[in-house]
Short mmCIF file of C-alpha atoms and ligand atoms in Angstrom, two decimals:
data_model
loop_
_atom_site.label_atom_id
_atom_site.label_comp_id
_atom_site.label_asym_id
_atom_site.label_seq_id
_atom_site.Cartn_x
_atom_site.Cartn_y
_atom_site.Cartn_z
CA MET A 12 -125.84 -35.31 -115.75
CA ASP A 13 -126.42 -36.49 -112.19
CA ILE A 14 -126.25 -40.29 -112.47
CA ALA A 15 -127.05 -40.94 -108.82
CA ALA A 16 -130.24 -38.87 -109.07
CA LEU A 17 -131.55 -40.54 -112.24
CA PRO A 18 -134.54 -42.77 -111.50
CA LYS A 19 -133.60 -46.32 -112.50
CA THR A 20 -135.13 -49.73 -113.04
CA GLU A 21 -133.98 -53.33 -112.81
CA LEU A 22 -135.81 -55.97 -114.86
CA HIS A 23 -133.03 -58.54 -114.74
CA LEU A 24 -131.55 -59.13 -111.31
CA HIS A 25 -130.87 -62.46 -109.61
CA LEU A 26 -131.61 -62.55 -105.87
CA ASP A 27 -129.07 -65.31 -105.28
CA CYS A 28 -126.26 -63.33 -106.98
CA SER A 29 -126.69 -60.14 -104.96
CA LEU A 30 -125.76 -60.71 -101.31
CA SER A 31 -123.56 -57.90 -100.00
CA TYR A 32 -120.27 -58.67 -98.25
CA ASP A 33 -121.75 -57.50 -94.95
CA LEU A 34 -124.68 -59.91 -95.18
CA ILE A 35 -122.49 -62.83 -96.29
CA HIS A 36 -120.10 -62.21 -93.40
CA ARG A 37 -123.06 -62.06 -91.01
CA LEU A 38 -124.51 -65.33 -92.33
CA ASN A 39 -121.09 -67.03 -92.39
CA PRO A 40 -118.43 -65.24 -90.27
CA GLU A 41 -115.71 -67.45 -91.79
CA VAL A 42 -116.00 -65.52 -95.07
CA ASP A 43 -113.65 -62.55 -94.76
CA ARG A 44 -113.24 -59.89 -97.41
CA ALA A 45 -110.39 -61.72 -99.20
CA THR A 46 -112.44 -64.94 -99.44
CA PHE A 47 -115.43 -62.93 -100.61
CA LEU A 48 -113.45 -61.41 -103.46
CA ARG A 49 -111.77 -64.70 -104.40
CA ASP A 50 -114.68 -67.19 -104.25
CA VAL A 51 -117.99 -65.37 -104.03
CA ALA A 52 -118.01 -62.08 -105.91
CA LEU A 53 -116.98 -61.58 -109.51
CA PRO A 54 -114.99 -58.34 -109.50
CA GLU A 55 -113.29 -58.86 -112.89
CA LYS A 56 -113.40 -61.41 -115.67
CA CYS A 57 -114.15 -65.11 -115.49
CA SER A 58 -113.52 -67.51 -118.32
CA ASP A 59 -117.10 -68.29 -119.42
CA LEU A 60 -120.71 -68.62 -118.25
CA ALA A 61 -120.03 -72.04 -116.69
CA ASP A 62 -117.22 -70.54 -114.57
CA PHE A 63 -119.65 -67.80 -113.52
CA LEU A 64 -122.33 -70.34 -112.60
CA ARG A 65 -119.86 -72.33 -110.46
CA ARG A 66 -119.67 -69.38 -108.07
CA VAL A 67 -123.45 -69.13 -107.59
CA PRO A 68 -123.82 -71.84 -104.88
CA ASN A 69 -121.60 -69.86 -102.51
CA GLN A 70 -124.42 -67.35 -102.02
CA MET A 71 -127.33 -69.70 -102.58
CA ASN A 72 -126.15 -72.11 -99.88
CA LEU A 73 -126.50 -69.30 -97.34
CA MET A 74 -130.15 -68.70 -98.37
CA GLN A 75 -131.76 -71.83 -96.97
CA THR A 76 -133.77 -70.58 -93.98
CA GLU A 77 -136.66 -68.19 -93.55
CA ASP A 78 -134.46 -65.68 -91.67
CA ALA A 79 -131.70 -65.80 -94.29
CA LEU A 80 -134.17 -65.36 -97.17
CA ARG A 81 -135.76 -62.37 -95.47
CA ALA A 82 -132.33 -60.86 -94.70
CA THR A 83 -131.33 -61.32 -98.35
CA VAL A 84 -134.36 -59.38 -99.57
CA THR A 85 -133.77 -56.55 -97.07
CA ASP A 86 -130.10 -56.40 -98.06
CA LEU A 87 -130.92 -56.15 -101.78
CA PHE A 88 -133.56 -53.44 -101.35
CA THR A 89 -130.98 -51.38 -99.42
CA GLN A 90 -128.64 -51.70 -102.40
CA LEU A 91 -131.43 -50.73 -104.82
CA GLN A 92 -132.17 -47.63 -102.76
CA ALA A 93 -128.54 -46.52 -103.08
CA ASP A 94 -128.95 -46.66 -106.89
CA ASN A 95 -132.26 -44.76 -106.83
CA VAL A 96 -134.12 -47.70 -108.37
CA ILE A 97 -137.85 -47.01 -108.53
CA TYR A 98 -138.91 -50.38 -109.94
CA ALA A 99 -137.27 -53.80 -109.63
CA GLU A 100 -138.12 -57.25 -110.92
CA ILE A 101 -136.02 -59.76 -109.01
CA ARG A 102 -135.71 -63.41 -109.92
CA PHE A 103 -134.62 -66.67 -108.37
CA ALA A 104 -135.33 -70.43 -108.51
CA PRO A 105 -137.39 -71.52 -105.47
CA HIS A 106 -136.34 -75.16 -105.94
CA GLN A 107 -132.78 -74.26 -104.95
CA HIS A 108 -133.63 -73.32 -101.38
CA GLN A 109 -134.76 -76.67 -99.97
CA GLN A 110 -131.52 -77.76 -98.24
CA GLN A 111 -132.97 -77.19 -94.74
CA GLY A 112 -136.49 -78.45 -95.28
CA LEU A 113 -138.36 -75.52 -96.82
CA SER A 114 -140.63 -76.46 -99.74
CA PRO A 115 -140.54 -74.40 -102.94
CA GLU A 116 -143.98 -73.06 -101.98
CA ASP A 117 -142.70 -72.02 -98.50
CA VAL A 118 -139.77 -70.28 -100.16
CA VAL A 119 -141.99 -68.28 -102.51
CA ARG A 120 -144.36 -67.32 -99.68
CA ILE A 121 -141.46 -66.09 -97.51
CA VAL A 122 -139.78 -64.09 -100.27
CA ASN A 123 -143.11 -62.71 -101.48
CA GLU A 124 -143.92 -61.45 -97.96
CA ALA A 125 -140.44 -59.95 -97.65
CA PHE A 126 -140.99 -58.10 -100.93
CA ASP A 127 -144.28 -56.67 -99.63
CA LEU A 128 -142.51 -55.46 -96.50
CA GLU A 129 -139.46 -53.98 -98.24
CA SER A 130 -141.49 -52.33 -100.99
CA ALA A 131 -143.52 -50.62 -98.26
CA ASN A 132 -140.36 -49.67 -96.32
CA THR A 133 -138.42 -48.27 -99.27
CA GLY A 134 -141.07 -47.07 -101.74
CA ILE A 135 -139.48 -49.25 -104.45
CA GLU A 136 -142.17 -50.99 -106.49
CA SER A 137 -141.24 -54.63 -107.02
CA ARG A 138 -142.17 -57.91 -108.63
CA LEU A 139 -140.77 -61.43 -108.39
CA ILE A 140 -139.89 -63.71 -111.28
CA LEU A 141 -139.58 -67.44 -110.61
CA CYS A 142 -136.88 -69.26 -112.57
CA THR A 143 -136.78 -72.73 -113.95
CA LEU A 144 -133.21 -73.66 -114.84
CA ARG A 145 -131.77 -75.24 -117.97
CA HIS A 146 -130.68 -78.34 -116.03
CA PHE A 147 -134.07 -78.80 -114.33
CA THR A 148 -136.29 -81.73 -115.28
CA ALA A 149 -139.55 -81.07 -117.11
CA GLU A 150 -141.28 -81.85 -113.79
CA ALA A 151 -139.39 -79.17 -111.81
CA ALA A 152 -139.94 -76.70 -114.65
CA MET A 153 -143.70 -77.37 -114.55
CA GLU A 154 -143.76 -77.04 -110.74
CA THR A 155 -142.14 -73.61 -111.13
CA ALA A 156 -144.75 -72.52 -113.70
CA LYS A 157 -147.50 -73.73 -111.38
CA LEU A 158 -146.03 -71.72 -108.49
CA VAL A 159 -146.23 -68.57 -110.63
CA HIS A 160 -149.89 -69.44 -111.28
CA LEU A 161 -150.59 -70.22 -107.61
CA PHE A 162 -149.20 -66.84 -106.52
CA GLN A 163 -150.72 -64.86 -109.41
CA GLY A 164 -151.93 -61.46 -108.19
CA THR A 165 -149.22 -61.17 -105.51
CA ARG A 166 -145.66 -59.85 -106.10
CA VAL A 167 -145.01 -63.02 -108.12
CA ALA A 168 -145.40 -61.95 -111.73
CA ALA A 169 -143.62 -64.19 -114.21
CA LEU A 170 -141.73 -67.31 -115.24
CA ASP A 171 -138.10 -67.24 -116.45
CA LEU A 172 -135.68 -69.79 -117.86
CA ALA A 173 -132.10 -69.27 -116.61
CA ALA A 174 -128.72 -71.04 -116.16
CA ASP A 175 -126.44 -72.70 -118.69
CA GLU A 176 -127.89 -71.94 -122.13
CA ALA A 177 -125.00 -73.59 -123.96
CA GLY A 178 -124.88 -76.74 -121.84
CA PHE A 179 -128.50 -77.95 -121.82
CA PRO A 180 -131.30 -78.29 -124.42
CA ILE A 181 -134.53 -76.31 -124.32
CA GLU A 182 -136.90 -79.25 -124.73
CA PRO A 183 -137.61 -80.08 -121.02
CA GLN A 184 -138.74 -76.46 -120.51
CA VAL A 185 -141.27 -76.25 -123.32
CA ALA A 186 -144.34 -77.64 -121.53
CA ALA A 187 -143.87 -75.30 -118.52
CA PHE A 188 -143.81 -72.27 -120.80
CA ARG A 189 -146.87 -73.56 -122.69
CA TYR A 190 -148.66 -73.90 -119.33
CA ALA A 191 -147.68 -70.33 -118.41
CA ARG A 192 -148.90 -69.01 -121.76
CA GLU A 193 -152.19 -70.88 -121.53
CA HIS A 194 -152.79 -69.46 -118.05
CA GLY A 195 -152.02 -65.88 -119.06
CA LEU A 196 -148.79 -65.63 -117.05
CA PHE A 197 -145.94 -63.28 -118.00
CA ARG A 198 -142.81 -64.97 -119.35
CA THR A 199 -139.18 -64.13 -120.01
CA ALA A 200 -136.23 -66.37 -120.89
CA HIS A 201 -132.44 -66.10 -120.99
CA ALA A 202 -131.06 -66.48 -124.54
CA GLY A 203 -128.41 -65.04 -126.83
CA GLU A 204 -125.75 -64.72 -124.14
CA ALA A 205 -123.68 -67.94 -124.09
CA LYS A 206 -125.05 -68.86 -127.54
CA GLY A 207 -125.72 -66.86 -130.67
CA PRO A 208 -128.84 -65.70 -132.56
CA GLU A 209 -129.95 -69.27 -133.30
CA SER A 210 -130.63 -69.66 -129.56
CA VAL A 211 -132.76 -66.49 -129.52
CA TRP A 212 -134.75 -67.73 -132.52
CA GLU A 213 -135.20 -71.14 -130.86
CA THR A 214 -136.31 -69.55 -127.57
CA LEU A 215 -138.83 -67.26 -129.31
CA ASP A 216 -140.14 -70.18 -131.35
CA ARG A 217 -140.34 -72.83 -128.60
CA LEU A 218 -141.09 -70.79 -125.45
CA ALA A 219 -142.84 -67.68 -126.82
CA PRO A 220 -141.52 -65.40 -124.05
CA ILE A 221 -142.68 -61.77 -123.91
CA ARG A 222 -139.12 -60.56 -123.23
CA ILE A 223 -135.63 -61.98 -123.65
CA GLY A 224 -133.00 -61.97 -120.89
CA HIS A 225 -129.80 -60.66 -122.48
CA GLY A 226 -130.41 -61.42 -126.19
CA VAL A 227 -127.39 -59.28 -127.03
CA ARG A 228 -125.91 -61.74 -129.51
CA SER A 229 -128.97 -61.06 -131.68
CA ILE A 230 -126.72 -58.38 -133.16
CA GLU A 231 -125.02 -61.15 -135.17
CA ASP A 232 -128.20 -61.60 -137.28
CA PRO A 233 -129.64 -58.42 -138.88
CA ARG A 234 -132.90 -60.24 -139.63
CA LEU A 235 -133.29 -61.01 -135.91
CA VAL A 236 -132.52 -57.40 -134.95
CA ASN A 237 -135.33 -56.28 -137.29
CA HIS A 238 -137.65 -58.95 -135.90
CA LEU A 239 -137.06 -57.76 -132.31
CA ALA A 240 -137.58 -54.10 -133.24
CA GLU A 241 -140.68 -54.71 -135.38
CA ASN A 242 -142.34 -57.00 -132.86
CA ASN A 243 -141.38 -54.85 -129.87
CA ILE A 244 -139.60 -57.73 -128.13
CA HIS A 245 -137.79 -56.25 -125.15
CA LEU A 246 -134.19 -57.21 -124.34
CA GLU A 247 -133.12 -57.13 -120.68
CA VAL A 248 -129.51 -56.10 -121.33
CA CYS A 249 -126.78 -56.50 -118.68
CA PRO A 250 -123.72 -54.93 -120.29
CA ALA A 251 -121.19 -54.91 -117.41
CA CYS A 252 -122.00 -58.53 -116.57
CA ASN A 253 -121.58 -59.58 -120.22
CA VAL A 254 -118.07 -58.13 -120.18
CA MET A 255 -117.20 -59.71 -116.83
CA ILE A 256 -118.25 -63.17 -118.02
CA ASP A 257 -116.40 -62.49 -121.28
CA VAL A 258 -119.24 -62.56 -123.77
CA TYR A 259 -117.43 -59.41 -124.95
CA ASP A 260 -113.84 -58.50 -124.35
CA ARG A 261 -114.41 -54.84 -123.51
CA LEU A 262 -117.50 -52.67 -123.04
CA GLU A 263 -116.53 -50.90 -126.30
CA ASP A 264 -117.27 -54.20 -128.08
CA HIS A 265 -120.72 -54.58 -126.49
CA PRO A 266 -123.67 -54.13 -128.90
CA ILE A 267 -125.96 -52.20 -126.51
CA ASP A 268 -125.50 -48.92 -128.38
CA LYS A 269 -126.03 -50.54 -131.80
CA LEU A 270 -129.16 -52.37 -130.61
CA TYR A 271 -130.50 -49.16 -129.07
CA ARG A 272 -129.89 -47.19 -132.29
CA ALA A 273 -131.53 -50.00 -134.31
CA GLY A 274 -134.75 -49.42 -132.36
CA VAL A 275 -134.72 -52.62 -130.30
CA PRO A 276 -136.56 -51.90 -127.03
CA LEU A 277 -134.07 -52.57 -124.25
CA SER A 278 -133.31 -51.80 -120.62
CA ILE A 279 -130.12 -51.57 -118.56
CA ASN A 280 -129.76 -54.16 -115.80
CA THR A 281 -127.04 -55.48 -113.50
CA ASP A 282 -127.90 -59.24 -113.52
CA GLY A 283 -126.47 -59.42 -109.98
CA ARG A 284 -124.93 -57.09 -107.38
CA THR A 285 -122.14 -59.40 -106.24
CA LEU A 286 -121.85 -61.84 -109.12
CA PRO A 287 -120.97 -59.58 -110.97
CA LEU A 288 -119.79 -57.01 -108.43
CA ILE A 289 -121.53 -53.96 -109.87
CA THR A 290 -124.13 -51.28 -109.14
CA GLN A 291 -126.39 -49.39 -111.52
CA ASN A 292 -124.65 -46.10 -110.67
CA LEU A 293 -121.30 -47.59 -111.68
CA GLN A 294 -122.71 -49.24 -114.80
CA TYR A 295 -124.39 -45.99 -115.95
CA GLN A 296 -121.04 -44.22 -115.54
CA MET A 297 -119.35 -46.91 -117.66
CA LEU A 298 -121.97 -46.47 -120.41
CA ALA A 299 -121.59 -42.70 -120.27
CA ASP A 300 -117.80 -42.99 -120.55
CA THR A 301 -117.84 -45.62 -123.31
CA PHE A 302 -120.76 -44.64 -125.55
CA GLY A 303 -121.40 -41.05 -124.50
CA TRP A 304 -124.80 -42.01 -123.12
CA GLY A 305 -126.61 -39.33 -121.15
CA ASP A 306 -130.02 -38.45 -119.72
CA THR A 307 -131.77 -39.09 -123.06
CA GLU A 308 -130.58 -42.68 -123.42
CA PHE A 309 -130.88 -43.54 -119.72
CA LEU A 310 -134.40 -42.18 -119.38
CA ALA A 311 -135.44 -43.86 -122.65
CA CYS A 312 -134.18 -47.19 -121.30
CA ALA A 313 -136.05 -46.69 -118.02
CA ARG A 314 -139.19 -45.88 -120.01
CA ASN A 315 -138.67 -49.04 -122.11
CA ALA A 316 -138.33 -51.04 -118.91
CA LEU A 317 -141.62 -49.73 -117.51
CA LYS A 318 -143.40 -50.38 -120.81
CA ALA A 319 -142.16 -53.99 -120.69
CA ALA A 320 -142.62 -54.42 -116.92
CA PHE A 321 -144.74 -57.35 -115.74
CA LEU A 322 -147.23 -55.02 -114.02
CA PRO A 323 -150.90 -54.06 -114.14
CA ASP A 324 -151.37 -50.93 -116.25
CA ASN A 325 -152.40 -48.64 -113.36
CA ILE A 326 -149.14 -49.31 -111.48
CA ARG A 327 -147.14 -49.02 -114.71
CA GLN A 328 -148.72 -45.60 -115.31
CA SER A 329 -147.99 -44.31 -111.82
CA LEU A 330 -144.32 -45.34 -112.19
CA MET A 331 -144.22 -43.71 -115.62
CA ASN A 332 -145.54 -40.51 -114.00
CA ARG A 333 -142.74 -40.72 -111.40
CA LEU A 334 -140.20 -41.04 -114.21
CA ASN A 335 -141.72 -38.15 -116.16
CA GLN A 336 -141.51 -35.92 -113.10
CA TYR A 337 -137.73 -36.20 -113.13
CA HIS A 338 -136.15 -32.99 -114.32
CA VAL A 339 -132.86 -33.34 -116.11
CA ARG A 340 -130.04 -31.64 -114.19
ZN1 LIG B 12 -129.55 -63.57 -115.71
#
């Protein structure tokens, strides 16, 4: 198996968790490599999701101008190229980039244009997902849903709910997701990572997302596993990140293989490139070493990802053709 050559996808990747050391050092020369590893990146384990989330502002605070946002997109596409990613859905919360006077709409326009440019430069097909966050007010959540609607037909493809699942209730997010559903917008939501299957059930029931971000703790409820498989509800699984934020002690304990064998449609994703400090090539190698995964599993997951991608069918089909042209080595 030639992991580097395998065509890959990313459905779950946070823009504001993926700045490379080189870009961070360029945007803030005071951050040297030691500081980067101590305060910005997550190279090993942290104590819980809240500890993970505390590190996020260190990258986000650097992404407050048009130039920095554009540089961030270019930097991430370069990293995706190194992993041979053919399709990426990248997410972020536009409301978190207003520190220097940009409006959320400005932010989306800038990032959307940068995606157009970098997709053309690299040949990587891409879409953007806009996040509302668990601690956002109902008003900010609705503004995010309306931005997805406003930019419908561009790279902007979907609404997501992210951030601290265990620390904040779902209620303020419900109306935004209803708006998205009523306007025919794609939707995904984080659940079943910091909390168990009850959170996945609640998210499916209250937000009616098309996919679930993570969802791995669904494994604790066999009825939920069946529900996901029977209703073809896709899980955006981020195994290395789950271990680094200590949802699971070791990769051996991660349920990705069990969920896959149970017929739950799932994909392999990094969640971030710096927080956690990981690449798809590395993560594929870890899955191969731990579960004996090979071309069959990796290509099936890429196929699952394209089936669940927030794309028009003609683009989905052309990417599927690209995947099918890959000859196992
Ligand atoms: Zn995430």
